[in-house]
Structure formats: C-alpha cells, structure tokens
Coordinates of C-alpha atoms in Angstrom, one line a residue:
Chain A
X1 CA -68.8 120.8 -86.0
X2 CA -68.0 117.9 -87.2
X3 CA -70.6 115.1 -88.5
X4 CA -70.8 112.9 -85.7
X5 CA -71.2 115.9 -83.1
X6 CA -74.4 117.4 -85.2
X7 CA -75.7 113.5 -85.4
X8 CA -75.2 113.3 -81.5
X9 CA -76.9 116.4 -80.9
X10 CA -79.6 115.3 -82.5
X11 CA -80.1 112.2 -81.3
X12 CA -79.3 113.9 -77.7
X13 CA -80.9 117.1 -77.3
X14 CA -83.9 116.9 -80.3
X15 CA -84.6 113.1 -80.5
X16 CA -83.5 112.7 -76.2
X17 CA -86.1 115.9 -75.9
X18 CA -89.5 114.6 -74.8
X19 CA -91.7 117.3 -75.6
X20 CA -89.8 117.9 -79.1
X21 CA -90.3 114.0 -79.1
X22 CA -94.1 114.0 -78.9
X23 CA -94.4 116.8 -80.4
X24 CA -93.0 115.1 -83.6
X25 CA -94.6 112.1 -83.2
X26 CA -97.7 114.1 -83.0
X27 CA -96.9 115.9 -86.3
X28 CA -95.9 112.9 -88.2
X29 CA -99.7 111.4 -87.6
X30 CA -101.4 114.4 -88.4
X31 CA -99.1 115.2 -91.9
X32 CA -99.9 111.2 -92.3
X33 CA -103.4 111.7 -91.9
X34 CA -103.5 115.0 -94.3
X35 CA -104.5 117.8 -91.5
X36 CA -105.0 121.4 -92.2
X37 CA -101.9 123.4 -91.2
X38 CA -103.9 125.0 -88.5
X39 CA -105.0 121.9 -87.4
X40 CA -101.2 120.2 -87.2
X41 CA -99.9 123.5 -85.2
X42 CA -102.7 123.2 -83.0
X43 CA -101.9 119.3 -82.6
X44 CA -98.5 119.6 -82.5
X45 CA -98.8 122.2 -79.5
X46 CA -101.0 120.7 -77.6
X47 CA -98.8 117.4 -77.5
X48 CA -96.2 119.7 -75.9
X49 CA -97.9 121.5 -73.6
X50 CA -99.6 117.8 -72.5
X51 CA -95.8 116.8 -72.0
X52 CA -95.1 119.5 -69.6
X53 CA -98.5 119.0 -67.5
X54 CA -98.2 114.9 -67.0
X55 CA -94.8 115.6 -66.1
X56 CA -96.2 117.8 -63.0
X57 CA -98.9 115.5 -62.1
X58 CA -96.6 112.1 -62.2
X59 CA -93.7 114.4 -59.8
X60 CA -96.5 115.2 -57.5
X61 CA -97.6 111.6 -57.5
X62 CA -94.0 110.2 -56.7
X63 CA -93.9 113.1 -53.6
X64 CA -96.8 111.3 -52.0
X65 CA -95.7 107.8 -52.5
X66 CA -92.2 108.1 -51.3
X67 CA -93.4 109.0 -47.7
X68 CA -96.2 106.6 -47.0
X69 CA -93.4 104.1 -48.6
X70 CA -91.4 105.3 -45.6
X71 CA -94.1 104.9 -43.5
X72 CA -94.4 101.7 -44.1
X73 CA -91.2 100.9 -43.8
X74 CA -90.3 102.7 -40.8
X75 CA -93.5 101.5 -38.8
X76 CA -93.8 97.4 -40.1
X77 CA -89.8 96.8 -40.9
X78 CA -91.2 95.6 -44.7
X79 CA -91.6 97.8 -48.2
X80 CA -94.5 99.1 -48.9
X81 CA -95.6 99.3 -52.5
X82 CA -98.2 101.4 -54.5
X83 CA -99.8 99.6 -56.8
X84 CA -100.5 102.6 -59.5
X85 CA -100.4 102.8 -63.4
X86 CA -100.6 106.0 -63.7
X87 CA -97.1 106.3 -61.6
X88 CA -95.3 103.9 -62.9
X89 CA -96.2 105.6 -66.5
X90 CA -94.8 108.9 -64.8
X91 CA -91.9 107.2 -64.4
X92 CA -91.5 106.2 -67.7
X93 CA -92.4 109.4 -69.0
X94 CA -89.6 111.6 -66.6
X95 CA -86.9 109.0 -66.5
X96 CA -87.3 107.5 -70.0
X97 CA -89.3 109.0 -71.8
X98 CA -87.6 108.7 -75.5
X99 CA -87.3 104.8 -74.8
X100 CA -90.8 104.9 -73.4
X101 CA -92.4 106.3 -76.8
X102 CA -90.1 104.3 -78.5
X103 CA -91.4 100.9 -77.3
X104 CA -94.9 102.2 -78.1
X105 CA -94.8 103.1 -81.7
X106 CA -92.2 99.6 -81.9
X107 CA -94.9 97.4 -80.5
X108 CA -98.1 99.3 -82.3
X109 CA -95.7 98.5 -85.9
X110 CA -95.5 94.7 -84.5
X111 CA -98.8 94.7 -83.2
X112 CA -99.9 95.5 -87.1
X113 CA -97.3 93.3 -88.6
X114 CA -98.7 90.3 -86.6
X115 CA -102.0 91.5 -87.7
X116 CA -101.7 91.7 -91.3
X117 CA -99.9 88.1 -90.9
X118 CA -101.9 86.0 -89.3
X119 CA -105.3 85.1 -89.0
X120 CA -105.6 86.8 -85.3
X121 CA -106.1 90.5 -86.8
X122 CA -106.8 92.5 -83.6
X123 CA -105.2 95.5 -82.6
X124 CA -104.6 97.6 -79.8
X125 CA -105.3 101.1 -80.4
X126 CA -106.2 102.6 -76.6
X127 CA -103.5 105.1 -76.8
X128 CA -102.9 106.1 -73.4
X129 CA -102.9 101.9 -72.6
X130 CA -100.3 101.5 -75.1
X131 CA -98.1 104.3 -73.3
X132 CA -98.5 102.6 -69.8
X133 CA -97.6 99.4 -70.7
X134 CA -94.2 100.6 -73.2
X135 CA -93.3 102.8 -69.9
X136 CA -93.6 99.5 -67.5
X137 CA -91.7 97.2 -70.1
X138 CA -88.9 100.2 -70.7
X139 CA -88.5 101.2 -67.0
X140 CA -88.2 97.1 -66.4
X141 CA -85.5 96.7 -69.0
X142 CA -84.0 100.0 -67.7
X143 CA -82.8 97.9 -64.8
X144 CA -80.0 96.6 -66.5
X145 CA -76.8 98.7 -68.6
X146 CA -78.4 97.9 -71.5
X147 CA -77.8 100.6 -74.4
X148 CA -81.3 102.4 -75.5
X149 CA -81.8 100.3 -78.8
X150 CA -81.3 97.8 -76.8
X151 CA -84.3 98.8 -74.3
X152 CA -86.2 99.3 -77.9
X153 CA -85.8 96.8 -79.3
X154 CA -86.8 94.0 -76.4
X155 CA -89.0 96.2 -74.8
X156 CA -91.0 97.1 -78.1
X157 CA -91.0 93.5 -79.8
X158 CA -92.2 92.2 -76.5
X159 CA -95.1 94.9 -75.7
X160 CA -96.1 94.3 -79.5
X161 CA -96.8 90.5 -79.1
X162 CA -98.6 91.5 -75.6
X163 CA -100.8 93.6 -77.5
X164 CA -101.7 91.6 -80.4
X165 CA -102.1 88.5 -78.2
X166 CA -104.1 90.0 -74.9
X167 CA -106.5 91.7 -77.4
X168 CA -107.0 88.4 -79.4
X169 CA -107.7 87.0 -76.2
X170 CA -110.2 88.7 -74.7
X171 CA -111.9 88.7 -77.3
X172 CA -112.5 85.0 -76.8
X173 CA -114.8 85.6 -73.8
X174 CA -117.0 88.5 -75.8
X175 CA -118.2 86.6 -78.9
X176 CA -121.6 84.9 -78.9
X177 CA -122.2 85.9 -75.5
X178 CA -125.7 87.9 -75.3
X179 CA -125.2 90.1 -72.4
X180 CA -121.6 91.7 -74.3
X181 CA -121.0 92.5 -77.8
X182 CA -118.8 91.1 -80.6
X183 CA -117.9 94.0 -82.6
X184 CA -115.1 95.7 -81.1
X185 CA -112.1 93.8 -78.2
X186 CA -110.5 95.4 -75.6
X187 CA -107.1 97.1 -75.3
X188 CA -106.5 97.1 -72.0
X189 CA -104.0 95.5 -69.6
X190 CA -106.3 93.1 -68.1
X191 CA -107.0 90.0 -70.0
X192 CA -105.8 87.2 -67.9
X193 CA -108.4 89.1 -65.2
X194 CA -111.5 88.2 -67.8
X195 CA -110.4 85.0 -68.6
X196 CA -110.2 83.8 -65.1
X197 CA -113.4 85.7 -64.4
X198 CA -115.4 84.2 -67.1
X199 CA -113.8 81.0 -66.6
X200 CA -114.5 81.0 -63.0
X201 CA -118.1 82.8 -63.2
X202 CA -119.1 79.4 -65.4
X203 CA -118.2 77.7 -62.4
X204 CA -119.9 79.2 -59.2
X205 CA -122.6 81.3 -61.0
X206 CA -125.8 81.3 -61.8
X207 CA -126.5 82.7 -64.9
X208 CA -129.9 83.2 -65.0
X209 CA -129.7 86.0 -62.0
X210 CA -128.9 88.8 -63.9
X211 CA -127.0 92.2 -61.8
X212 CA -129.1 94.4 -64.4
X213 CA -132.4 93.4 -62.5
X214 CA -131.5 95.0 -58.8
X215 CA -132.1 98.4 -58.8
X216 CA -129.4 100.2 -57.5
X217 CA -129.5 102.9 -54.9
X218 CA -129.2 106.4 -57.2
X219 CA -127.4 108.0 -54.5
X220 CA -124.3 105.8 -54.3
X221 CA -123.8 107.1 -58.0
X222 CA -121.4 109.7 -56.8
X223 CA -118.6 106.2 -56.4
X224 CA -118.8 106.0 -60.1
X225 CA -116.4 108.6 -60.5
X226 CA -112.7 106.8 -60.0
X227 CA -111.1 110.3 -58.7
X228 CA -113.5 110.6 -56.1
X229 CA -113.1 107.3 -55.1
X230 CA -109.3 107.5 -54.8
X231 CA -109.4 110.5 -52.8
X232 CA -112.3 109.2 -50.6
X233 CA -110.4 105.5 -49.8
X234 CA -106.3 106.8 -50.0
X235 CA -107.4 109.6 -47.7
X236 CA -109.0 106.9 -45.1
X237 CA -105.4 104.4 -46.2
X238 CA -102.9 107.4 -46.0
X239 CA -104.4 108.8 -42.8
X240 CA -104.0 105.3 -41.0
X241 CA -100.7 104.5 -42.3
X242 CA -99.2 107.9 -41.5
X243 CA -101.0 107.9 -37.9
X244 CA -99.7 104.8 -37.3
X245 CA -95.9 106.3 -38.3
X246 CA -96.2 109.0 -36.2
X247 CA -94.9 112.5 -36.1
X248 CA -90.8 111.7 -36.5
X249 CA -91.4 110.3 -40.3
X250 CA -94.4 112.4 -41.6
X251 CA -92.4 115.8 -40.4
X252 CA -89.6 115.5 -42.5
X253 CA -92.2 115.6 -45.7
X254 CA -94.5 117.5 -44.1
X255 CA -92.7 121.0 -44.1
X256 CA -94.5 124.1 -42.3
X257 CA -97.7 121.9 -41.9
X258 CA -99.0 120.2 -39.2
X259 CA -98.2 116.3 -39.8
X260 CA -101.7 115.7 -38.9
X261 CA -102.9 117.4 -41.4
X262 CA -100.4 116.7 -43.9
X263 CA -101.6 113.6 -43.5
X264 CA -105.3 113.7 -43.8
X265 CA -104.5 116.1 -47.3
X266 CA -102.5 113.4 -48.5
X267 CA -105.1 111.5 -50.4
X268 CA -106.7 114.1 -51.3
X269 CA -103.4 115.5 -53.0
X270 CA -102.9 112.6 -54.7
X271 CA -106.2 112.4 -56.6
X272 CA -105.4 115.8 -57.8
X273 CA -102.3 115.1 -58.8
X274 CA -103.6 112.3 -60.7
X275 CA -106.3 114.3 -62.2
X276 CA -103.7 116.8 -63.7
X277 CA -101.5 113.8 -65.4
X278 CA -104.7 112.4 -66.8
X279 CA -105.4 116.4 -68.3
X280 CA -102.1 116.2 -70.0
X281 CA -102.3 113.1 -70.7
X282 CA -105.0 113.5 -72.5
X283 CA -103.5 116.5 -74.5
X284 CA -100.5 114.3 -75.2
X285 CA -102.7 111.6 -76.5
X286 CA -105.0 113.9 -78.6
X287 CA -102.8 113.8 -81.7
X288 CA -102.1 110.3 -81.3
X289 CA -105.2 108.3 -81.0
X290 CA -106.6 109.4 -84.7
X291 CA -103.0 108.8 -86.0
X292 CA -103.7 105.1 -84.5
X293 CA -106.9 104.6 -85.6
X294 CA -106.8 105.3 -89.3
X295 CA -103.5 103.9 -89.8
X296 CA -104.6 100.4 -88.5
X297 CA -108.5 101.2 -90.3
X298 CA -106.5 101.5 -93.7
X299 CA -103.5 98.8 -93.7
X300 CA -105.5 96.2 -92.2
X301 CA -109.1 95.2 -93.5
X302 CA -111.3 93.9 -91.2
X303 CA -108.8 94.5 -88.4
X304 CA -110.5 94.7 -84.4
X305 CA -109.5 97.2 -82.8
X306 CA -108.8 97.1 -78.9
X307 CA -110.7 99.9 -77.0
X308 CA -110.7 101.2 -73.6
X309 CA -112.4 100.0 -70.8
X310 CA -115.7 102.1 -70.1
X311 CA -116.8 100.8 -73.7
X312 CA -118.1 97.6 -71.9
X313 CA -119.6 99.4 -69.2
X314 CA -123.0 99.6 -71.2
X315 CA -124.0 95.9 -70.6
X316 CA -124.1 95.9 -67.0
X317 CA -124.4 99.3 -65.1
X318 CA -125.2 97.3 -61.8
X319 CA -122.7 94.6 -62.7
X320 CA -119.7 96.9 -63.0
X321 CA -120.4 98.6 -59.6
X322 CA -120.8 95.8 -57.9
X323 CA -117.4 94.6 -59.4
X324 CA -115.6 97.9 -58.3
X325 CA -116.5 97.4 -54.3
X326 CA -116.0 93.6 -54.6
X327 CA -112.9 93.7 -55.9
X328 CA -112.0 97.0 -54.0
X329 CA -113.0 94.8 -51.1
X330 CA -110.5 91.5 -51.9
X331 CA -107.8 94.3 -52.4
X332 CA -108.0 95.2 -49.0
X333 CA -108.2 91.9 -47.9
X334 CA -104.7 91.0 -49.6
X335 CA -103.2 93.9 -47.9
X336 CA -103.7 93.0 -44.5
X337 CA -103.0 88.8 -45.1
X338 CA -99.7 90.7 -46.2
X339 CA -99.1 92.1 -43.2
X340 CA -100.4 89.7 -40.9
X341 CA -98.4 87.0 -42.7
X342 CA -95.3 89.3 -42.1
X343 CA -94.9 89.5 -46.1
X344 CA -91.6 91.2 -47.0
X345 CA -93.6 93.1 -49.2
X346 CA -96.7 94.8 -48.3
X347 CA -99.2 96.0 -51.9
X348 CA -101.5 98.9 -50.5
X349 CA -104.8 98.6 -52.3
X350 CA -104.9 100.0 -55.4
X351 CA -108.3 101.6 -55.6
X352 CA -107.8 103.2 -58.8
X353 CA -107.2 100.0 -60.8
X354 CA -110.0 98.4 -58.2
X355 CA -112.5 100.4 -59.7
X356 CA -111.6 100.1 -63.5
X357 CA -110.0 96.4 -63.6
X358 CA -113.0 95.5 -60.9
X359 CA -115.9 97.3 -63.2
X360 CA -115.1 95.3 -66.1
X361 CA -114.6 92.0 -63.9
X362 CA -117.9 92.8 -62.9
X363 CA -119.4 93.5 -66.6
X364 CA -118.2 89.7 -67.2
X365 CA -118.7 87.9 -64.3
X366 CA -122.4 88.5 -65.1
X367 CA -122.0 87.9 -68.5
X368 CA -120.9 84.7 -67.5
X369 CA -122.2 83.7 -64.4
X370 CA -124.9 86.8 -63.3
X371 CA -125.3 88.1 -59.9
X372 CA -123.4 85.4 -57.7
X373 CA -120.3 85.3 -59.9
X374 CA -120.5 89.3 -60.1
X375 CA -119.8 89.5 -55.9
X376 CA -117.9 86.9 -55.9
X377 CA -115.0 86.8 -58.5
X378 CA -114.2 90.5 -58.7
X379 CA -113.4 89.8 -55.1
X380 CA -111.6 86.7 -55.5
X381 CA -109.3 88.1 -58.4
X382 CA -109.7 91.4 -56.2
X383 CA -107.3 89.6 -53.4
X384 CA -105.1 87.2 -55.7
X385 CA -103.7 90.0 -58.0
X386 CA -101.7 91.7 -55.8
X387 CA -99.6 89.1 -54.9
X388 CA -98.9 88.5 -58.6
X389 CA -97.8 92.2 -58.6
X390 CA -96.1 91.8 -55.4
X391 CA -94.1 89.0 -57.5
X392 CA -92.9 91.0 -59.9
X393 CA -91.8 94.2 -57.8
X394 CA -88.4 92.8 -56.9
X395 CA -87.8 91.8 -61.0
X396 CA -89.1 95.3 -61.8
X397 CA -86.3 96.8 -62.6
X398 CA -85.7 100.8 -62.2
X399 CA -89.3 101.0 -60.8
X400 CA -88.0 99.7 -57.1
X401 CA -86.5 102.9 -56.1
X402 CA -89.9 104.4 -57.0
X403 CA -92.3 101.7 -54.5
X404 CA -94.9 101.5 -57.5
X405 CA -96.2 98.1 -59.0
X406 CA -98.3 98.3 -62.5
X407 CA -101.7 97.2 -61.4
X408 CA -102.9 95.1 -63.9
X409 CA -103.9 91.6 -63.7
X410 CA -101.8 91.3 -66.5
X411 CA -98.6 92.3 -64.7
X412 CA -99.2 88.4 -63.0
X413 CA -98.6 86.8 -66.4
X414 CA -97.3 88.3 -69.1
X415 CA -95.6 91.2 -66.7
X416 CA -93.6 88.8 -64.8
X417 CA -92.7 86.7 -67.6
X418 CA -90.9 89.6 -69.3
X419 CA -89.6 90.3 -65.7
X420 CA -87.7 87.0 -65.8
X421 CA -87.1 87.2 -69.8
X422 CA -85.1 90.4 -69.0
X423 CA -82.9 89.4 -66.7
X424 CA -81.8 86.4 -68.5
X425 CA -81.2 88.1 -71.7
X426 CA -79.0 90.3 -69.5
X427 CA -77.4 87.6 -68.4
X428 CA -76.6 86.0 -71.3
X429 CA -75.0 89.6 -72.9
X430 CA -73.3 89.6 -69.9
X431 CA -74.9 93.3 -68.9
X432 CA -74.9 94.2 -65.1
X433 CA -78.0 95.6 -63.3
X434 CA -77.5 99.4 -62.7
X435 CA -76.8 99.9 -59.1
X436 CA -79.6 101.3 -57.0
X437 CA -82.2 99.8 -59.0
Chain B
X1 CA -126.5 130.0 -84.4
X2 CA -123.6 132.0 -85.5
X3 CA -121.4 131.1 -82.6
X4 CA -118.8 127.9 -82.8
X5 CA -120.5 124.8 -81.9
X6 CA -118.9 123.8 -78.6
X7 CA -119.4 120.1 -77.7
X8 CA -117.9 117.9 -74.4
X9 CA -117.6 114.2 -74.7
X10 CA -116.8 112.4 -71.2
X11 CA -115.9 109.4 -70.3
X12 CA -114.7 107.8 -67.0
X13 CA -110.8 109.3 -67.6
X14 CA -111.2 111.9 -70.1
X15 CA -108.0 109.9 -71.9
X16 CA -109.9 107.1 -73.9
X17 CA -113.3 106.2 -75.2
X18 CA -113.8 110.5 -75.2
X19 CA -110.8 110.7 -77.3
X20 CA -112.0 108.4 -79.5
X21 CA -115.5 109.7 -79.6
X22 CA -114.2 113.2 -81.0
X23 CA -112.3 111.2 -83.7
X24 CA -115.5 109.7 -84.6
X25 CA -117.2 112.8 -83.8
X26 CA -115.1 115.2 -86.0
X27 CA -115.8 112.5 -89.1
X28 CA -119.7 113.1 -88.5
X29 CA -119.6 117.0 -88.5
X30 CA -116.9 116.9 -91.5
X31 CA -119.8 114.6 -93.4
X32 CA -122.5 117.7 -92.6
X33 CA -120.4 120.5 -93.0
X34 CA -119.9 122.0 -89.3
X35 CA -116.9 122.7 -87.8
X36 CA -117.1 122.5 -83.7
X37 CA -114.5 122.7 -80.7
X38 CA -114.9 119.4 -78.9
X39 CA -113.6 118.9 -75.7
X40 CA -112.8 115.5 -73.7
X41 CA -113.5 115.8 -70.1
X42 CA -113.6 112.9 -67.3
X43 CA -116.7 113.0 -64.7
X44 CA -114.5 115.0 -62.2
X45 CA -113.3 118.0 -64.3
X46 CA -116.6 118.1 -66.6
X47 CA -117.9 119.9 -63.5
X48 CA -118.3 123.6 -64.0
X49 CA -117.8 122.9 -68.2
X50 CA -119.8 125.0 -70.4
X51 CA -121.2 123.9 -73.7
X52 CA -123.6 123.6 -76.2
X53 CA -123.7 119.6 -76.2
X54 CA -123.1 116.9 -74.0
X55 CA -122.2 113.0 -75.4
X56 CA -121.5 110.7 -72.9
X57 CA -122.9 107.5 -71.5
X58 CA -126.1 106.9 -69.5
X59 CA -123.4 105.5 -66.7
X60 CA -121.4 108.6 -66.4
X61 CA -125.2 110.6 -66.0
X62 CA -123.7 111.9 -62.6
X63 CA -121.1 113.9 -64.2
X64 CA -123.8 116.2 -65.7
X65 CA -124.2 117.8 -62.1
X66 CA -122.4 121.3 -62.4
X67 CA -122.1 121.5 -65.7
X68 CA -123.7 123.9 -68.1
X69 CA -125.2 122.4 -71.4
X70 CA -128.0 122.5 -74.1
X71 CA -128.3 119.4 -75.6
X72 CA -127.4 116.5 -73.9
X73 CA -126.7 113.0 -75.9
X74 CA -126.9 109.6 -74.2
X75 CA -124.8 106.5 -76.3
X76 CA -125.5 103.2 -75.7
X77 CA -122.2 102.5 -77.9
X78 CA -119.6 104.7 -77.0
X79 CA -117.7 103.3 -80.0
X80 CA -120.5 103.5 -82.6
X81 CA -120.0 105.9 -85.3
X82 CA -123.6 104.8 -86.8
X83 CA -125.4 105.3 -83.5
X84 CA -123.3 108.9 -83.0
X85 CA -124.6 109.8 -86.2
X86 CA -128.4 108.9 -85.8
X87 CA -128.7 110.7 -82.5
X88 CA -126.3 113.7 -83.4
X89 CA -128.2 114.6 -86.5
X90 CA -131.7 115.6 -85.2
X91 CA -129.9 117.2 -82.1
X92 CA -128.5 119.9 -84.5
X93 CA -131.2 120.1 -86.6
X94 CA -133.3 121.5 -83.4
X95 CA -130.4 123.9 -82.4
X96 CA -130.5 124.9 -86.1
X97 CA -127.2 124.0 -86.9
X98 CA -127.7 122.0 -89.8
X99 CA -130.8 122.4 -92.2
X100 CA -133.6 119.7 -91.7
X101 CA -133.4 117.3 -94.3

C-alpha cells in the first residue's frame, strides 16, 4: 500500500466512521481531562453504543415523517413540513455525520477563541445544542458540491460566531432582572425568541401580576413531560392528516396493518422513536459535556457558560406552562392561516419545540411583563416563527428531501442568514447545488 | 451501606441540565470520597428506575411517579455546585454513607 491509500483509508473508513469518530472524540476529552482507564473504556464505549441507538431513533423518526409529508401533499397539492430538531439532527448524524462533529468541535474552538478575545466571554457548552445546530448548518451547506473542509470550515466558523453571539445575547435580558438570575446564560437556539419576548412583554404587560401567584391545577402536571405531550397532540395532528388522505396513501406505509390504525399509532410511534434518540443521545453526549465544561472552566477565567433550557424553569413554574400551551396554541394557529392562505408550504406545529422554546418564552415574558405578557407573547411568537422556518426550508439545503425545518426561533435570523450566506458563497466558487436536494 | 451508591438525576430530556448535574455531581462525591453510579434519566423513562437517590427539580416532581427511590433531593439551581453540595451532604450522612462531621 502505498502512502496515499493508508492516508485515504484513514480518513475514509476510521476518520469517515461515525462511531469510531465519537468514540475518539470521546477519548480525547477524557485522556484531556486525566480519567481512570476504566473510566475512558467505559466513556469511550458508551459514545459508541450511543452512536448506534440515535441512529435507530432518528431512522424511525424519518419513517413517520415521510408519509404524513405525502399526506399532505397528496391531500392539499402543497409540502408539508415537520418542524423537528431532533430530525433534522438525525439527519446530520446518518447523512453527515463526520462533517456534523466536525462543525461542532470547529465552532466550540471559535466559540472560545472569541471568548478569550473579547470582552463578550460567554460560551456555549449545552452539548447536545451544539450538535443540533453543527448538523442543521452542515446538512445546509451539504446542499451544494462543496468538498467536506469546505462544509467545515463555513459551517464551523459560522456556528462558532452563532454561539458566542446568541449566548452573549441572551444574557442581556437576564441581568438585573429579579424574577431570573445572572449567574449562568443560556445555550440554546432561541435567543431572538427572548429578545422579542422581553422586548415585547415591556410593552403589553403588566409587571406587577406575577404567573407565580395562580395556583395551578396539580393535575394538569402530567403535560409537563414534552414526550407525553408529543404523543398526546401528533397522535390527534397525524390521525387528522392521515384521515383526511385516506386509505390509497397511508397503505403503501402502512404494511399488514390496518391504515386506520397505522394511523392513530403514528404519534404515538413517533414519541418513542424520539425517546430512543434522546437515550443515545445522551450516551453520546456523556463523554462530551465534562470534556466541554472543564476545557472552557480552565482556558477562560471568568467565562459564562451557556446552559440548557430547564435551568430557567425554576423562576416561574406557572409562567413556563402557561408559555408551553400559549405558544403550542399560536403554532397551531400558523398552521391553518397556512393552509387557508393556500401557502406553498404548510409548517405542522411543532409541539416538541412548543413546549421547550414556549416554557422559557413563558419564564421571560413574566420576567418582563408578568401574567398578561406570559399568555400573550408565547402565543404571538408561537404563530410568527413558523413562517420564519417556513422561510428558510426552500434555502435548507439537503434537508428538503427530508420535509424537516429546525424549530428554533433562531432558525428566522441567524438560520436564514446563513441560508442565504451559503448559496452565495457557492455562487461565487462557482459550486453547483447537488441534484435532488 | 456496603452496596454501590446508585443515584438518578432527571431533567426534562435526560440530555442536558442531568448531564451536567453528574458532572457536578461526580466532583462532590470525589471531594467526600464515594464513588456512585449516576444515571441521567428524562421524566418519561425515569418511570420504573430504581435507586438509592433522586436529584431533580421541584418542576419535574411528576416524574417521581413509578419510580423506586430512598432519598429524594429537590434543586432550586440545577446548575449550582454549592447548593448540590449543601443538600447532598446530610442526605448521605442519614443513609450512612459518609461519616457525620
């Protein structure tokens, strides 16, 4: 063999491996953070074995969107698009997942640069966050013929700026409010969300009229949990969508079962799917997050890191649920202006996203603007992001063949910018979009 | 007392602030000496968990249905190593874990 062939099968079959890929990744934080052998055999394992379980849960995701896509389509003459993080991260992870991991350890080393730079020093260390977002901005760029250090290298200085500036800037709605905290920001991929819900909360709220003082029916507790939810409200979306298609479209997924009750399972299915990517994910991540933490803790003094979002959740209990079915609400509500207004594109309510993006809209709003604001602005940013997302689903590269937006508020801004940015960088190198994306 | 210590942290996802709670949680025990599986969980799959302690949130009480548990340990501040430490601490002292100081 000669030189070049052993340097290609690296790069193909060990670097272009996923799980070898993670599982390295893993093992270079845990040797950087001076684990016990056990411990780094353990870590580097578990990485793996993460891999191979996301990858089942994000297939079985993709299975149930593709027919209600068609459903859609075959029923209203328009696309129909999912608006789900957690798939379009599968599809980064099972399309490309070495340029997906890639991006993310790029942008965490620009995020840091930036950091120990300038006088902004916040970071964003919410692992599994980081991964979505270098999976949307790779599977974007992946649109185009560009070559993978190519995809790297835009993707990764990009996500890095994202995630030093989005943390920064959510910050600026925490400090010196009483009703949130100032020690920590948020990594997330929602901070235009908060800064038009505090900025709007100012405006039509009232303070004073704190959601913490209503005393919430115990019972309705059981909503908290965001797996229930999304089996409880797809089941009642899927089941009127694939009614509404009828039996000549659901049969052809629906195998040996009765299309009926395909249906009905459908939402059902796709919460468990979802609940087996999170498991790996969170075996993925396990290695990852400490690696992330102490390496930012130790280069960069006084640093703020970006966590996720139930660290917020604290301040307003009320507030948050009352964000969740307000915004869940003005979801809905931008759905069917879409079809009524014979959109081209049609964004199915989220529901997943509704209840995290919507619990922390709520959190703020009453921060903000108390009670009023927390019913009303969840809702109104509830109903105005998904045309923002549907915005950015024909720029979004090699996600169209998969009918799946990334549901953050986010997306609206800084997504579709980079949308835009992409395509004219591809333009100016003269590199073609890949056919069928 | 001679078993392994076997705590759950859950969050909403089992992916993030539970994550980074056994970070922080691992950097308490190593400070007292005890080693301890710790196990991330979300509200759904914490159902039908056993262990010996619980950390969560007071928000994410709900997820404590159908699980099996000792000790349970509310945080106001999921990402408080301070507060993790001055609730943890008498918690183990009572199981006997860790010598009363």
């Amino acid at each position: 063999m000669e030189i070049t062939e052993i340097l290609l099968f690296i790069a193909s079959q060990i670097f272009g491996n996923a799980a070898i890929l993670y599982g390295l990744i893993a093992l270079f934080g845990l040797v950087l953070l001076r684990s016990k052998v056990e411990d780094i055999i353990t870590g580097v394992l578990k990485t793996m074995i993460g891999f191979y379980i996301l990858y089942v849960g994000a297939i079985g995701l993709s299975n149930i969107i593709t027919p209600v896509a068609e459903a859609i389509s075959k029923t209203l003459g328009v696309t129909g698009v999912q608006p789900a993080i957690w798939a379009v991260f599968g599809e980064g992870m099972t399309k490309r997942p070495m340029e997906t991991a890639m991006v993310c350890l790029l942008a965490f080393v620009v995020n840091l640069i930036l950091a120990a730079l300038t006088k902004i020093r916040t970071i964003h260390i919410t692992g599994h966050i980081m991964l979505i977002h270098a999976a949307f901005y790779t599977m974007v760029a992946a649109g185009y013929a560009f070559q993978p250090w190519q995809i790297i290298l835009i993707g990764g200085i990009y996500t890095g700026f994202y995630f030093w500036i989005s943390t920064w800037l959510i910050y600026q709605f925490m400090k010196g409010n009483d009703r949130l905290t100032d020690e920590w920001t948020l990594g997330i991929g929602d901070s235009i969300g908060i800064a038009v819900t505090a900025l709007l909360s100012k405006v039509v709220g009232k303070r004073e009229e704190n959601t913490e003082d209503i005393k919430w029916p115990e019972r309705l507790a059981w909503l908290r949990d965001s797996q229930l939810a999304v089996a409880v409200f797809c089941t009642i979306i899927f089941t009127v969508i694939g009614l509404a298609a009828g039996p000549e479209v659901i049969s052809k997924y629906s195998g040996g079962t009765n299309w009926v009750i395909y249906t009905l399972l459908l939402g059902v299915q796709f919460a468990a799917y979802l609940a087996a990517l999170l498991y790996g994910v969170r075996m993925l991540i396990g290695a990852l997050v400490p690696a992330f933490k102490g390496i930012s803790e130790r280069l960069i003094k006084g640093a703020l890191p970006g966590l996720d979002y139930p660290t917020m959740f604290p301040f307003a209990p009320v507030g948050m649920f009352i964000g969740f079915i307000s915004n869940l609400a003005g979801g809905i509500l931008a759905t069917v202006v879409m079809v009524l207004l014979k959109s081209p594109i049609v964004v199915l309510p989220s529901i997943f996203m509704n209840f995290w993006t919507g619990a922390l809209l709520g959190v703020f709003a009453n921060a903000h603007g108390g009670r009023r604001a927390a019913v009303l602005v969840p809702f109104i940013v509830g109903f105005l992001s998904p045309f923002g997302w549907a915005l950015s689903y024909p720029v979004s590269g090699a996600l169209i063949p998969a009918h799946v937006v990334q549901d953050y508020t986010d997306t609206c801004v800084f997504g579709l910018i980079y949308c835009y940015l992409v395509k004219l960088i591809a333009q100016i190198l003269g590199v073609p979009p890949v056919v069928g994306s | 007392m001679s078993k392994r210590l076997r705590i759950v942290t859950i969050c909403g996802c089992g992916v993030g602030s539970s994550v980074m709670l056994k970070v922080n949680l691992e950097e308490v025990l190593k400070k007292v000496g005890l080693e301890a599986d710790i196990v991330p969980a979300d509200v759904t799959t914490a159902y039908g968990e056993k262990c010996d302690i619980v950390i969560t949130q007071e928000v994410f009480k709900h997820a404590l249905k159908g699980a099996t548990y000792k000790e349970v340990i509310f945080l106001k501040n999921l990402a408080s190593k301070k507060e993790l430490e001055e609730k943890l601490i008498p918690v183990l002292q009572k199981m006997g874990y860790i010598q009363p100081s």
